[in-house]
Amino acid sequence: MTATATPAIGRTAGSATGNALAGTGRLLRFALRRDRVRIPVWLAALALGSVWTAAAFGDIYPTAAARQTTAATMNTPAGLAFTGPAHYLTDYHYGSIVSHQLLGFVVVFVGIMSVLLVTRHTRTEEETGRAELIRAAAVGRHAQLAAALILAVAVNVALGILLALGMGALGLEGMTWEGSLLYGAAYAAAGITFAGVAAVAVQITAHSRGASGMGIAVVGAAYLVRAAGDSADSALSWASPIGWAQQTFPYLDNRWWPLLLNLATAAVLAAVGFALSLRRDLGAGLRAARRGRPAASRLLTTLIGFALRLHRGMLIGFAVGMLLLGASYGPFLGDIEEMFRDIQVLQDALANLGGTTVTDAFIAMVMTVFTIVATIHVVLTTLRPRAEETSGRAEAVLATALSRTRWLASHLAVALIGGPAMLLLSGLALAATGAPTTSDPDLFAKTMAASAAYIPALWTTAGLTVALVGWLPRATALAWVYVGYIAVTGYLGMILRLPTWLTSLSPFSHIPRLPVEDLTWTPLLALTAIAAALVALGLYGFRHRDLETK
């Protein structure tokens, strides 16, 4: 291969389109090689989770009467905000149920996937210094962003095809092949839109976490705008990319044209991203980093204060997200008894749990959702020291008299305290927004106890993650595989009727599901002991292994 001169980094670089995209194909193949585990995990979790859930709707809503009862109870502002437009309720067969109850929610995770993919192969590469090495070769100015966007588009298209094939093969009432193709295309188009959002976000901030946070915040805002528009049955839904996907009405009207809005927006955002990339230097963002104080505060000079400063943005973001998540479920509590009155599967599950109320069962169920999100925070926080190590920043900190154990323990302390705090915040929001709709005086006590019960399981996940950091630093991606496993077994385990031996590998399966079950201390104490052992193991391993240096 003949090497060519790399364009200078600046406004004049890559003026010729051909040169600016040189090396895109090779970078794309490199990205596929690096994500050979990550991408299949995303696709399997999203596609299989959606198809299996749709298949379970046959048991959850076995009769037309049950479906119509559900449609009637969904036709409230809270119900529509949680699901989607009221038009789906006009003919509530299985196809409508799948589009109404899954599309608006699962597409949020598709958006997060797209944002993380683009950020990982653009801003993160610049932050670690690998992009500088790549630019020293025959690689054009726009090659990395182009490769990242092509990768995101390919992954979303693959997801759309998997969903179309899976849904179409179910053959449930109302689930036609045309509707299945549109259902998959809606996911792909929404995901591509958020990839365009990420293309702009990575140009603005100087750090990958800032870019990811900005992109994910846009995904969350799109969901909230969609929810506000659908709950009020207003045109506000058309201001959200998620709303465009839902306005296609798969299996009902099969309208394809709203997806043109997604694709056109994605194209415009990608063009803006390429244009903005010419206005910044490699490794820098358009938004200049704020200048710090002349002198550090007393808290910042402490080890835990420094760790809190590094995790501050994520702590605030997750706290707001958990409060909104808890508040989104609370208004349902007063209507839960009526909504699930004719659903035999839930009635049978309640009978097995000892005849508790539907409201209590709902609280226990949503705690699983809260815990999964809190687990993501715990894993992100526990993996931060590994990111500091690979970026080279840890090397400078550990060159001082600070011990490795104390440095890693400071980050771990944020995870062990921050994760439970997020969980308790969501429980508090659930109780605060649910209390006006119920007459249960024990609602606050129930929700807070149900939240607190999962804390040992969160600690166990943190222990497993830090053990990977300490002993298998190159295999820390396994922590995310485990999170996916926990999510599938915890959220869909009962619906999918997974075998007990499979669900028992998750620490969350051993937690008493308060308030429908009695509190038992033995599994909580055992999980706490396991977590302590894993933490000690991880700290020991990190102290004795070689540090990855730059």
Coordinates of C-alpha atoms in Angstrom, one line a residue:
M1 CA 0.0 0.0 0.0
T2 CA 1.3 3.4 -0.9
A3 CA 1.2 5.9 2.0
T4 CA -0.2 9.3 1.3
A5 CA 0.3 12.5 3.3
T6 CA -2.3 12.9 6.0
P7 CA -4.1 16.2 5.8
A8 CA -3.2 18.7 8.4
I9 CA -5.7 18.8 11.3
G10 CA -7.7 22.0 11.0
R11 CA -10.2 23.9 9.0
T12 CA -8.5 23.2 5.7
A13 CA -8.2 19.5 6.2
G14 CA -10.1 17.1 4.0
S15 CA -11.5 19.6 1.5
A16 CA -11.6 16.9 -1.1
T17 CA -14.3 14.4 -0.4
G18 CA -12.4 11.4 -1.7
N19 CA -9.4 12.1 0.6
A20 CA -11.6 12.9 3.6
L21 CA -13.1 9.4 3.4
A22 CA -10.0 7.5 2.7
G23 CA -9.7 4.4 4.9
T24 CA -13.4 4.3 5.8
G25 CA -13.8 0.7 4.7
R26 CA -10.8 -0.5 6.7
L27 CA -11.9 1.4 9.8
L28 CA -15.3 -0.2 9.4
R29 CA -13.9 -3.7 9.3
F30 CA -11.7 -2.8 12.4
A31 CA -14.8 -1.6 14.3
L32 CA -16.7 -4.8 13.4
R33 CA -13.7 -6.8 14.6
R34 CA -13.6 -4.9 17.9
D35 CA -17.3 -5.2 18.5
R36 CA -17.6 -8.9 17.5
V37 CA -19.1 -9.6 21.0
R38 CA -20.7 -6.3 21.9
I39 CA -22.9 -6.0 18.7
P40 CA -24.3 -9.6 18.8
V41 CA -25.2 -9.1 22.5
W42 CA -27.1 -5.9 21.7
L43 CA -28.9 -7.6 18.8
A44 CA -29.7 -10.7 20.8
A45 CA -31.0 -8.8 23.8
L46 CA -33.2 -6.4 21.8
A47 CA -34.5 -8.9 19.2
L48 CA -35.0 -11.9 21.3
G49 CA -36.4 -9.9 24.2
S50 CA -39.0 -8.2 22.0
V51 CA -40.0 -11.4 20.2
W52 CA -40.3 -13.5 23.3
T53 CA -42.3 -10.8 25.0
A54 CA -44.6 -10.6 22.0
A55 CA -45.0 -14.4 22.1
A56 CA -46.0 -14.2 25.7
F57 CA -48.9 -11.8 24.9
G58 CA -50.9 -14.8 23.7
D59 CA -51.0 -16.0 27.3
I60 CA -51.3 -12.6 29.0
Y61 CA -54.2 -11.6 26.8
P62 CA -55.8 -14.9 25.8
T63 CA -59.3 -13.6 24.9
A64 CA -60.7 -10.7 23.0
A65 CA -62.4 -9.6 26.2
A66 CA -59.1 -9.4 28.0
R67 CA -57.6 -7.4 25.2
Q68 CA -60.6 -5.0 25.1
T69 CA -60.5 -4.6 28.9
T70 CA -56.8 -3.7 28.7
A71 CA -57.5 -1.2 25.9
A72 CA -60.1 0.5 28.0
T73 CA -57.8 0.8 31.0
M74 CA -54.9 2.0 28.8
N75 CA -57.0 4.9 27.5
T76 CA -56.0 7.3 30.2
P77 CA -53.3 10.1 30.1
A78 CA -51.0 8.0 32.3
G79 CA -51.6 4.9 30.2
L80 CA -51.0 6.6 26.9
A81 CA -47.9 8.4 28.2
F82 CA -46.5 5.0 29.2
T83 CA -47.4 3.2 25.9
G84 CA -48.3 5.3 22.9
P85 CA -51.0 7.0 20.8
A86 CA -54.6 6.2 21.5
H87 CA -55.2 5.3 17.9
Y88 CA -53.7 1.8 18.6
L89 CA -56.7 1.2 20.9
T90 CA -59.2 1.3 18.1
D91 CA -58.5 -2.3 17.1
Y92 CA -56.5 -3.9 20.0
H93 CA -55.3 -7.3 18.5
Y94 CA -51.9 -8.8 19.2
G95 CA -50.2 -6.7 16.5
S96 CA -51.6 -3.5 17.9
I97 CA -50.6 -4.6 21.4
V98 CA -47.0 -5.3 20.4
S99 CA -46.7 -1.9 18.6
H100 CA -48.5 0.0 21.4
Q101 CA -46.7 -1.5 24.4
L102 CA -43.3 -2.3 23.1
L103 CA -42.3 0.1 20.3
G104 CA -42.2 3.3 22.3
F105 CA -40.3 1.8 25.2
V106 CA -37.8 -0.6 23.5
V107 CA -36.8 2.0 20.9
V108 CA -35.2 3.9 23.8
F109 CA -32.7 1.2 24.2
V110 CA -32.1 1.1 20.4
G111 CA -31.3 4.8 20.6
I112 CA -28.9 4.3 23.5
M113 CA -27.2 1.5 21.5
S114 CA -26.7 3.8 18.5
V115 CA -25.3 6.7 20.6
L116 CA -22.9 4.4 22.4
L117 CA -21.7 2.8 19.1
V118 CA -21.0 6.2 17.4
T119 CA -19.3 7.6 20.6
R120 CA -17.2 4.5 21.1
H121 CA -15.7 4.7 17.6
T122 CA -15.2 8.4 17.4
R123 CA -14.8 10.5 20.6
T124 CA -13.5 7.6 22.7
E125 CA -10.8 6.9 20.1
E126 CA -9.7 10.5 20.3
E127 CA -9.7 10.5 24.1
T128 CA -7.5 7.4 24.3
G129 CA -5.0 8.7 21.7
R130 CA -5.7 5.9 19.2
A131 CA -7.3 8.3 16.7
E132 CA -4.1 10.3 16.5
L133 CA -2.2 7.2 15.6
I134 CA -4.8 6.3 13.0
R135 CA -4.7 9.8 11.5
A136 CA -0.9 9.4 11.1
A137 CA -1.7 6.8 8.4
A138 CA -3.5 7.2 5.1
V139 CA -6.8 8.0 6.7
G140 CA -9.1 10.9 5.7
R141 CA -10.5 13.5 8.0
H142 CA -14.0 12.1 7.9
A143 CA -13.2 8.4 7.8
Q144 CA -13.7 7.7 11.5
L145 CA -17.1 9.4 11.7
A146 CA -18.2 7.9 8.4
A147 CA -17.2 4.4 9.6
A148 CA -19.0 4.8 12.9
L149 CA -22.1 6.0 11.2
I150 CA -22.1 3.2 8.6
L151 CA -21.6 0.7 11.5
A152 CA -24.5 2.1 13.4
V153 CA -26.7 2.0 10.3
A154 CA -25.7 -1.6 9.5
V155 CA -26.5 -2.7 13.1
N156 CA -29.9 -1.0 13.1
V157 CA -30.8 -2.5 9.8
A158 CA -29.8 -5.9 11.1
L159 CA -31.9 -5.4 14.1
G160 CA -34.8 -4.3 12.0
I161 CA -34.5 -7.5 9.8
L162 CA -34.3 -9.7 12.9
L163 CA -37.4 -8.1 14.5
A164 CA -39.3 -8.3 11.2
L165 CA -38.5 -12.0 10.8
G166 CA -39.2 -12.8 14.5
M167 CA -42.5 -11.0 14.7
G168 CA -43.7 -12.3 11.4
A169 CA -42.9 -15.8 12.3
L170 CA -45.1 -15.6 15.5
G171 CA -48.3 -15.7 13.4
L172 CA -50.4 -14.2 16.1
E173 CA -53.7 -12.5 15.3
G174 CA -53.1 -9.2 13.5
M175 CA -49.4 -9.7 13.1
T176 CA -49.0 -9.7 9.3
W177 CA -45.7 -9.8 7.4
E178 CA -46.2 -6.3 6.1
G179 CA -46.8 -5.0 9.6
S180 CA -43.7 -6.9 10.8
L181 CA -41.5 -5.4 8.1
L182 CA -42.7 -1.9 9.1
Y183 CA -42.3 -2.8 12.8
G184 CA -38.6 -3.7 12.2
A185 CA -38.1 -0.7 9.9
A186 CA -39.5 1.7 12.6
Y187 CA -36.8 0.5 15.0
A188 CA -34.1 0.8 12.4
A189 CA -35.1 4.3 11.3
A190 CA -35.3 5.6 14.9
G191 CA -32.0 4.1 15.8
I192 CA -30.4 5.7 12.7
T193 CA -31.8 9.0 13.8
F194 CA -30.1 8.8 17.1
A195 CA -26.9 7.8 15.5
G196 CA -27.1 11.2 13.7
V197 CA -27.7 12.8 17.1
A198 CA -24.5 11.2 18.3
A199 CA -22.6 12.4 15.3
V200 CA -23.3 16.0 16.4
A201 CA -22.8 15.3 20.1
V202 CA -19.3 14.0 19.6
Q203 CA -18.3 17.3 18.0
I204 CA -19.5 19.4 20.9
T205 CA -17.8 17.9 24.0
A206 CA -14.2 17.0 24.6
H207 CA -14.9 13.8 26.5
S208 CA -16.6 10.6 25.5
R209 CA -18.7 10.5 28.6
G210 CA -20.0 14.0 27.9
A211 CA -20.9 13.0 24.3
S212 CA -22.6 9.8 25.5
G213 CA -24.5 11.7 28.2
M214 CA -25.6 14.4 25.7
G215 CA -26.8 11.8 23.2
I216 CA -28.6 9.7 25.8
A217 CA -30.2 12.9 27.2
V218 CA -31.6 13.6 23.7
V219 CA -33.0 10.0 23.6
G220 CA -34.7 10.6 27.0
A221 CA -36.0 14.0 25.9
A222 CA -37.5 12.4 22.8
Y223 CA -39.3 9.8 25.0
L224 CA -40.6 12.5 27.3
V225 CA -41.9 14.7 24.4
R226 CA -43.5 11.6 22.9
A227 CA -45.1 10.7 26.2
A228 CA -46.4 14.3 26.8
G229 CA -47.9 14.5 23.3
D230 CA -49.6 11.1 23.5
S231 CA -51.0 11.7 27.0
A232 CA -52.6 14.9 25.8
D233 CA -53.4 13.5 22.3
S234 CA -51.7 16.6 20.8
A235 CA -49.4 17.2 17.9
L236 CA -46.4 17.3 20.3
S237 CA -45.8 13.7 19.5
W238 CA -44.6 14.8 16.0
A239 CA -41.7 16.6 17.7
S240 CA -40.1 13.4 18.7
P241 CA -38.2 10.8 16.5
I242 CA -39.7 8.1 18.7
G243 CA -43.2 9.6 18.0
W244 CA -42.5 9.4 14.3
A245 CA -41.7 5.7 14.6
Q246 CA -45.0 5.1 16.6
Q247 CA -47.0 7.2 14.1
T248 CA -46.4 4.5 11.5
F249 CA -48.9 2.3 13.3
P250 CA -47.5 -1.1 12.4
Y251 CA -50.1 -3.9 12.1
L252 CA -52.9 -1.3 12.1
D253 CA -52.5 1.3 9.3
N254 CA -49.0 0.3 8.1
R255 CA -48.0 3.9 7.3
W256 CA -44.4 4.0 6.0
W257 CA -44.0 7.7 5.2
P258 CA -43.3 8.9 8.8
L259 CA -40.1 7.0 8.6
L260 CA -38.9 9.5 6.0
L261 CA -38.8 12.1 8.8
N262 CA -36.4 9.9 10.7
L263 CA -34.2 9.3 7.7
A264 CA -34.2 12.9 6.6
T265 CA -33.3 14.1 10.1
A266 CA -30.5 11.5 10.4
A267 CA -29.1 12.7 7.1
V268 CA -29.2 16.3 8.2
L269 CA -27.6 15.6 11.6
A270 CA -24.8 13.5 9.9
A271 CA -24.1 16.4 7.5
V272 CA -24.0 18.8 10.5
G273 CA -21.6 16.4 12.3
F274 CA -19.2 16.3 9.3
A275 CA -19.3 20.0 9.0
L276 CA -18.7 20.7 12.7
S277 CA -15.8 18.2 12.7
L278 CA -13.9 20.7 10.4
R279 CA -14.2 23.4 13.1
R280 CA -12.4 21.7 15.9
D281 CA -9.0 20.1 16.6
L282 CA -8.5 16.4 17.1
G283 CA -9.2 15.6 20.8
A284 CA -11.0 18.9 21.4
G285 CA -14.7 19.8 21.4
L286 CA -16.5 22.8 20.1
R287 CA -17.5 23.6 23.7
A288 CA -14.4 24.7 25.6
A289 CA -13.9 23.0 28.9
R290 CA -14.7 25.3 31.8
R291 CA -11.8 26.7 33.7
G292 CA -11.5 25.4 37.2
R293 CA -11.0 27.3 40.4
P294 CA -7.6 28.6 41.2
A295 CA -7.4 26.4 44.2
A296 CA -9.1 23.0 44.9
S297 CA -11.7 22.9 47.6
R298 CA -11.0 20.9 50.7
L299 CA -13.3 18.1 49.6
L300 CA -11.6 17.8 46.2
T301 CA -8.2 17.3 47.9
T302 CA -9.5 14.1 49.5
L303 CA -9.5 10.8 47.8
I304 CA -13.3 10.3 47.9
G305 CA -13.9 13.9 47.0
F306 CA -11.8 13.5 43.9
A307 CA -13.7 10.3 43.0
L308 CA -17.0 12.1 43.5
R309 CA -15.9 14.9 41.2
L310 CA -15.1 12.4 38.5
H311 CA -18.5 10.7 38.9
R312 CA -20.5 13.9 39.5
G313 CA -22.1 14.2 36.1
M314 CA -23.2 10.6 35.9
L315 CA -24.5 10.7 39.5
I316 CA -26.7 13.7 38.7
G317 CA -27.8 12.3 35.4
F318 CA -28.8 8.9 36.8
A319 CA -30.5 10.5 39.8
V320 CA -32.7 12.6 37.5
G321 CA -33.4 9.6 35.3
M322 CA -34.3 7.4 38.3
L323 CA -36.6 10.0 39.7
L324 CA -38.4 10.3 36.3
L325 CA -38.6 6.5 36.0
G326 CA -40.2 6.1 39.4
A327 CA -42.6 9.0 38.8
S328 CA -43.6 7.5 35.4
Y329 CA -45.0 4.3 37.1
G330 CA -46.5 6.0 40.2
P331 CA -49.7 7.3 38.6
F332 CA -50.6 3.8 37.5
L333 CA -50.9 2.4 41.0
G334 CA -54.5 3.5 41.5
D335 CA -55.7 1.8 38.3
I336 CA -53.7 -1.4 38.5
E337 CA -56.4 -3.5 40.1
E338 CA -58.8 -2.6 37.2
M339 CA -56.2 -2.9 34.5
F340 CA -55.1 -6.5 35.4
R341 CA -58.5 -7.7 36.6
D342 CA -59.1 -10.0 33.6
I343 CA -55.5 -11.1 33.0
Q344 CA -55.5 -14.7 34.1
V345 CA -51.7 -15.1 34.0
L346 CA -51.2 -12.4 36.5
Q347 CA -54.0 -13.7 38.7
D348 CA -52.4 -17.1 38.7
A349 CA -49.0 -15.6 39.6
L350 CA -50.7 -13.7 42.5
A351 CA -52.3 -16.9 43.7
N352 CA -48.9 -18.6 43.8
L353 CA -47.5 -15.7 45.8
G354 CA -50.2 -16.1 48.5
G355 CA -53.1 -14.0 47.3
T356 CA -51.5 -10.6 47.7
T357 CA -53.0 -7.5 45.9
V358 CA -52.3 -6.6 42.3
T359 CA -50.9 -3.3 43.4
D360 CA -48.3 -5.0 45.6
A361 CA -47.4 -7.3 42.7
F362 CA -47.0 -4.3 40.4
I363 CA -44.6 -2.7 42.9
A364 CA -42.5 -5.9 43.1
M365 CA -42.4 -6.0 39.3
V366 CA -41.4 -2.5 38.6
M367 CA -38.6 -2.8 41.3
T368 CA -37.0 -5.2 38.8
V369 CA -36.9 -2.5 36.2
F370 CA -35.5 0.0 38.7
T371 CA -32.8 -2.4 39.8
I372 CA -31.7 -3.1 36.2
V373 CA -31.2 0.6 35.6
A374 CA -29.4 1.0 39.0
T375 CA -27.2 -2.0 38.0
I376 CA -26.1 -0.1 34.9
H377 CA -25.0 2.8 37.1
V378 CA -23.1 0.4 39.4
V379 CA -21.2 -1.2 36.5
L380 CA -20.4 2.1 34.8
T381 CA -19.0 3.5 38.0
T382 CA -17.0 0.4 38.9
L383 CA -15.5 0.3 35.4
R384 CA -14.4 3.9 35.5
P385 CA -11.0 3.1 37.1
R386 CA -10.4 0.8 34.1
A387 CA -11.1 3.7 31.7
E388 CA -8.8 5.9 33.7
E389 CA -6.1 3.2 33.4
T390 CA -6.4 2.7 29.7
S391 CA -6.4 6.5 29.1
G392 CA -3.2 6.9 30.9
R393 CA -4.6 9.2 33.6
A394 CA -4.4 6.6 36.3
E395 CA -0.6 6.3 35.7
A396 CA 0.0 9.9 36.8
V397 CA -2.2 9.6 39.9
L398 CA -0.7 6.3 41.0
A399 CA 2.9 7.7 40.5
T400 CA 2.3 9.6 43.8
A401 CA 2.3 8.0 47.2
L402 CA -1.3 6.9 46.7
S403 CA -1.7 3.2 46.9
R404 CA -3.6 1.3 44.1
T405 CA -6.0 -0.2 46.7
R406 CA -7.1 3.1 48.1
W407 CA -7.5 4.6 44.6
L408 CA -9.6 1.7 43.3
A409 CA -11.6 1.6 46.6
S410 CA -12.5 5.3 46.3
H411 CA -14.2 4.7 43.0
L412 CA -15.8 1.5 44.3
A413 CA -17.2 3.4 47.3
V414 CA -19.1 5.6 44.9
A415 CA -20.5 2.6 43.2
L416 CA -21.5 0.8 46.4
I417 CA -23.2 3.9 47.8
G418 CA -24.4 5.5 44.6
G419 CA -26.2 2.5 43.1
P420 CA -28.4 1.9 46.2
A421 CA -29.0 5.7 46.4
M422 CA -30.4 5.6 42.8
L423 CA -32.6 2.6 43.7
L424 CA -34.0 4.4 46.7
L425 CA -34.7 7.5 44.7
S426 CA -36.8 5.6 42.2
G427 CA -38.7 4.0 45.0
L428 CA -39.3 7.3 46.7
A429 CA -40.6 8.8 43.4
L430 CA -42.9 5.8 42.8
A431 CA -44.4 6.2 46.3
A432 CA -44.7 10.0 46.0
T433 CA -46.5 10.0 42.7
G434 CA -48.5 6.9 43.5
A435 CA -49.8 8.0 47.0
P436 CA -52.4 10.4 45.6
T437 CA -54.0 7.6 43.5
T438 CA -54.3 5.0 46.3
S439 CA -55.5 4.9 49.9
D440 CA -52.7 2.7 51.1
P441 CA -51.1 4.3 54.2
D442 CA -48.2 1.9 54.0
L443 CA -47.3 2.7 50.4
F444 CA -44.1 4.6 51.3
A445 CA -42.9 1.9 53.7
K446 CA -43.6 -0.9 51.2
T447 CA -41.8 0.8 48.3
M448 CA -38.7 1.8 50.3
A449 CA -38.4 -1.7 51.8
A450 CA -38.8 -3.3 48.4
S451 CA -36.0 -1.0 47.0
A452 CA -33.7 -1.5 49.9
A453 CA -34.0 -5.3 49.6
Y454 CA -32.1 -5.3 46.3
I455 CA -29.0 -3.5 47.7
P456 CA -27.0 -6.7 48.4
A457 CA -27.6 -7.8 44.8
L458 CA -26.3 -4.5 43.6
W459 CA -23.2 -4.9 45.7
T460 CA -22.7 -8.4 44.3
T461 CA -22.7 -7.0 40.8
A462 CA -20.2 -4.4 41.8
G463 CA -18.0 -7.1 43.4
L464 CA -18.1 -9.2 40.2
T465 CA -17.2 -6.2 38.1
V466 CA -14.2 -5.1 40.3
A467 CA -13.0 -8.7 40.3
L468 CA -12.8 -8.5 36.5
V469 CA -11.0 -5.2 36.8
G470 CA -8.5 -6.7 39.2
W471 CA -7.9 -10.0 37.5
L472 CA -9.2 -9.9 33.9
P473 CA -9.0 -6.3 32.9
R474 CA -9.2 -7.1 29.2
A475 CA -12.4 -9.0 29.8
T476 CA -14.4 -6.3 31.6
A477 CA -16.9 -6.4 28.8
L478 CA -18.2 -9.5 30.4
A479 CA -19.7 -7.3 33.1
W480 CA -22.1 -6.0 30.4
V481 CA -22.9 -9.5 29.3
Y482 CA -23.9 -10.2 32.9
V483 CA -26.0 -7.1 33.0
G484 CA -27.8 -8.3 29.9
Y485 CA -28.3 -11.7 31.5
I486 CA -29.7 -10.1 34.7
A487 CA -32.1 -8.0 32.7
V488 CA -33.5 -10.9 30.6
T489 CA -33.9 -13.3 33.6
G490 CA -35.2 -10.6 35.9
Y491 CA -37.6 -8.8 33.6
L492 CA -38.7 -11.6 31.3
G493 CA -37.9 -14.7 33.4
M494 CA -41.5 -15.1 34.7
I495 CA -43.1 -14.3 31.3
L496 CA -40.8 -16.6 29.4
R497 CA -41.0 -19.3 32.0
L498 CA -37.2 -19.8 32.1
P499 CA -35.9 -22.8 34.1
T500 CA -35.1 -22.2 37.7
W501 CA -31.4 -23.2 37.3
L502 CA -31.0 -20.5 34.7
T503 CA -32.5 -17.7 36.7
S504 CA -30.8 -18.7 39.9
L505 CA -27.4 -17.6 38.5
S506 CA -28.6 -14.0 38.9
P507 CA -28.2 -12.5 42.4
F508 CA -31.5 -10.7 41.9
S509 CA -33.4 -14.0 41.7
H510 CA -32.6 -14.7 45.4
I511 CA -34.0 -11.4 46.7
P512 CA -37.4 -11.6 48.4
R513 CA -39.8 -9.8 46.2
L514 CA -41.3 -7.4 48.7
P515 CA -44.1 -6.6 49.3
V516 CA -45.6 -9.8 47.9
E517 CA -43.2 -12.0 49.8
D518 CA -42.0 -12.0 53.4
L519 CA -38.6 -10.6 54.2
T520 CA -35.9 -13.2 54.7
W521 CA -32.5 -12.2 55.8
T522 CA -30.5 -15.3 54.9
P523 CA -30.2 -14.6 51.1
L524 CA -29.5 -10.9 51.8
L525 CA -26.7 -11.7 54.3
A526 CA -25.3 -14.4 51.9
L527 CA -25.2 -12.0 49.0
T528 CA -23.5 -9.3 51.2
A529 CA -20.8 -11.8 52.1
I530 CA -20.3 -12.8 48.5
A531 CA -20.1 -9.2 47.5
A532 CA -17.5 -8.5 50.2
A533 CA -15.4 -11.5 49.1
L534 CA -15.5 -10.4 45.4
V535 CA -14.5 -6.8 46.4
A536 CA -11.6 -8.1 48.4
L537 CA -10.6 -10.4 45.5
G538 CA -10.7 -7.5 43.0
L539 CA -8.7 -5.2 45.2
Y540 CA -6.1 -7.8 45.8
G541 CA -5.8 -8.6 42.1
F542 CA -5.5 -5.0 41.1
R543 CA -2.8 -4.4 43.6
H544 CA -0.7 -7.3 42.3
R545 CA -1.2 -7.1 38.5
D546 CA 0.7 -5.0 36.0
L547 CA -0.8 -1.6 35.4
E548 CA -1.5 -0.8 31.7
T549 CA 0.6 2.3 30.9
K550 CA 0.9 4.6 28.0

